[in-house]
Amino acid sequence: MGEVAQRAECSPAYGIHLLGEDSRKLARRFSTTGIDRFDHPAIGHDDGLTSVAGAVAWLECRMVDRIPAGDHHMVLAAPVRGGHGGRDQSRPLLYHDRPYTAVTEPKEGTKP
């Protein structure tokens, strides 16, 4: 069972954070095995939930269901509240097909 599913199993509430394009090192930390991923100065615990300083946006969720999926579990969540870091934050970080990139505005004249 993955670390997120284990934490969700222990608590019916958890946080989801959208990192910015300037947080690639922190994002890599969460994909690294063999370390305490949550032992980092940017990571705190507010009201029993994990918080990530400088996140572009965040959601506090309650677990609705855990569904076995092979050697993992899908965790279904219902957002309870959320927020964002403000308009001056960096663009959201995106991981796709191995590299990190940032979400950009579509080019004028292209379909979304």
Short mmCIF file of C-alpha atoms in Angstrom, two decimals:
data_model
loop_
_atom_site.label_atom_id
_atom_site.label_comp_id
_atom_site.label_asym_id
_atom_site.label_seq_id
_atom_site.Cartn_x
_atom_site.Cartn_y
_atom_site.Cartn_z
CA MET A 1 0.00 0.00 0.00
CA GLY A 2 1.36 3.44 -0.92
CA GLU A 3 2.32 6.04 1.68
CA VAL A 4 -0.65 8.31 0.87
CA ALA A 5 -3.10 5.41 1.17
CA GLN A 6 -1.50 4.38 4.46
CA ARG A 7 -1.86 7.91 5.83
CA ALA A 8 -5.43 8.12 4.52
CA GLU A 9 -6.18 4.80 6.19
CA CYS A 10 -5.03 6.23 9.51
CA SER A 11 -6.99 9.45 9.19
CA PRO A 12 -10.28 10.26 7.48
CA ALA A 13 -8.95 13.75 6.59
CA TYR A 14 -5.88 14.74 4.62
CA GLY A 15 -4.46 17.55 2.51
CA ILE A 16 -3.68 17.72 -1.19
CA HIS A 17 -1.24 20.37 -2.39
CA LEU A 18 -0.59 21.70 -5.88
CA LEU A 19 3.08 22.62 -6.11
CA GLY A 20 4.46 25.43 -8.25
CA GLU A 21 6.99 25.22 -11.06
CA ASP A 22 9.65 26.39 -8.59
CA SER A 23 9.06 23.32 -6.35
CA ARG A 24 10.59 20.60 -8.50
CA LYS A 25 13.06 19.51 -5.80
CA LEU A 26 10.24 19.11 -3.30
CA ALA A 27 8.15 17.17 -5.83
CA ARG A 28 11.08 14.81 -6.45
CA ARG A 29 11.36 14.29 -2.70
CA PHE A 30 7.82 12.88 -2.63
CA SER A 31 8.74 10.35 -5.32
CA THR A 32 11.93 9.20 -3.57
CA THR A 33 11.92 5.90 -1.72
CA GLY A 34 13.90 5.08 1.40
CA ILE A 35 13.59 8.53 3.03
CA ASP A 36 11.12 10.26 5.32
CA ARG A 37 9.41 12.34 2.64
CA PHE A 38 7.71 14.52 5.23
CA ASP A 39 10.94 15.53 7.06
CA HIS A 40 11.48 18.85 5.28
CA PRO A 41 11.33 22.50 6.47
CA ALA A 42 8.54 23.34 3.97
CA ILE A 43 6.32 20.58 5.33
CA GLY A 44 4.34 21.17 8.49
CA HIS A 45 1.31 19.86 10.29
CA ASP A 46 -1.63 22.20 10.87
CA ASP A 47 -4.64 20.88 12.78
CA GLY A 48 -3.33 17.32 12.29
CA LEU A 49 -3.10 17.74 8.50
CA THR A 50 0.08 17.96 6.45
CA SER A 51 0.73 21.42 5.03
CA VAL A 52 3.24 22.47 2.36
CA ALA A 53 4.55 26.03 2.56
CA GLY A 54 4.49 27.85 -0.76
CA ALA A 55 1.96 25.55 -2.42
CA VAL A 56 0.12 27.20 -5.31
CA ALA A 57 -3.17 25.74 -4.04
CA TRP A 58 -4.39 23.24 -1.46
CA LEU A 59 -7.44 21.18 -0.59
CA GLU A 60 -8.45 19.72 2.74
CA CYS A 61 -10.30 16.50 1.95
CA ARG A 62 -12.14 13.75 3.76
CA MET A 63 -11.75 10.21 2.58
CA VAL A 64 -14.89 8.82 0.95
CA ASP A 65 -13.59 5.41 -0.11
CA ARG A 66 -10.45 3.34 -0.75
CA ILE A 67 -10.57 1.08 -3.78
CA PRO A 68 -7.98 -1.69 -4.29
CA ALA A 69 -6.23 -1.32 -7.65
CA GLY A 70 -3.55 -3.97 -8.12
CA ASP A 71 -0.76 -3.32 -5.61
CA HIS A 72 -2.11 0.20 -4.88
CA HIS A 73 -5.31 1.79 -3.63
CA MET A 74 -7.23 4.65 -5.19
CA VAL A 75 -8.40 7.07 -2.54
CA LEU A 76 -11.63 8.91 -3.35
CA ALA A 77 -11.86 12.28 -1.67
CA ALA A 78 -14.49 14.92 -1.00
CA PRO A 79 -13.05 18.45 -0.70
CA VAL A 80 -13.99 20.16 2.57
CA ARG A 81 -12.19 23.47 2.06
CA GLY A 82 -9.31 24.87 0.07
CA GLY A 83 -7.31 27.89 -0.87
CA HIS A 84 -4.55 29.27 -3.04
CA GLY A 85 -1.34 31.16 -2.51
CA GLY A 86 -2.41 34.26 -4.39
CA ARG A 87 -2.03 35.64 -7.89
CA ASP A 88 1.73 36.20 -7.56
CA GLN A 89 2.46 32.49 -7.12
CA SER A 90 4.31 30.51 -9.74
CA ARG A 91 2.46 28.41 -12.29
CA PRO A 92 1.39 24.90 -11.23
CA LEU A 93 3.95 22.14 -11.68
CA LEU A 94 3.00 19.29 -13.99
CA TYR A 95 4.65 15.88 -14.27
CA HIS A 96 3.91 14.16 -17.56
CA ASP A 97 5.70 11.38 -19.45
CA ARG A 98 8.77 11.62 -17.16
CA PRO A 99 9.75 15.34 -17.22
CA TYR A 100 8.41 18.14 -15.03
CA THR A 101 6.94 21.12 -16.78
CA ALA A 102 4.59 23.98 -15.91
CA VAL A 103 1.02 24.59 -16.94
CA THR A 104 0.97 27.32 -19.56
CA GLU A 105 -1.69 29.36 -21.27
CA PRO A 106 -2.86 27.89 -24.60
CA LYS A 107 -1.43 29.56 -27.69
CA GLU A 108 -3.84 31.95 -29.31
CA GLY A 109 -5.84 30.28 -32.05
CA THR A 110 -5.45 26.73 -30.66
CA LYS A 111 -8.24 24.65 -29.24
CA PRO A 112 -8.01 23.69 -25.56
#
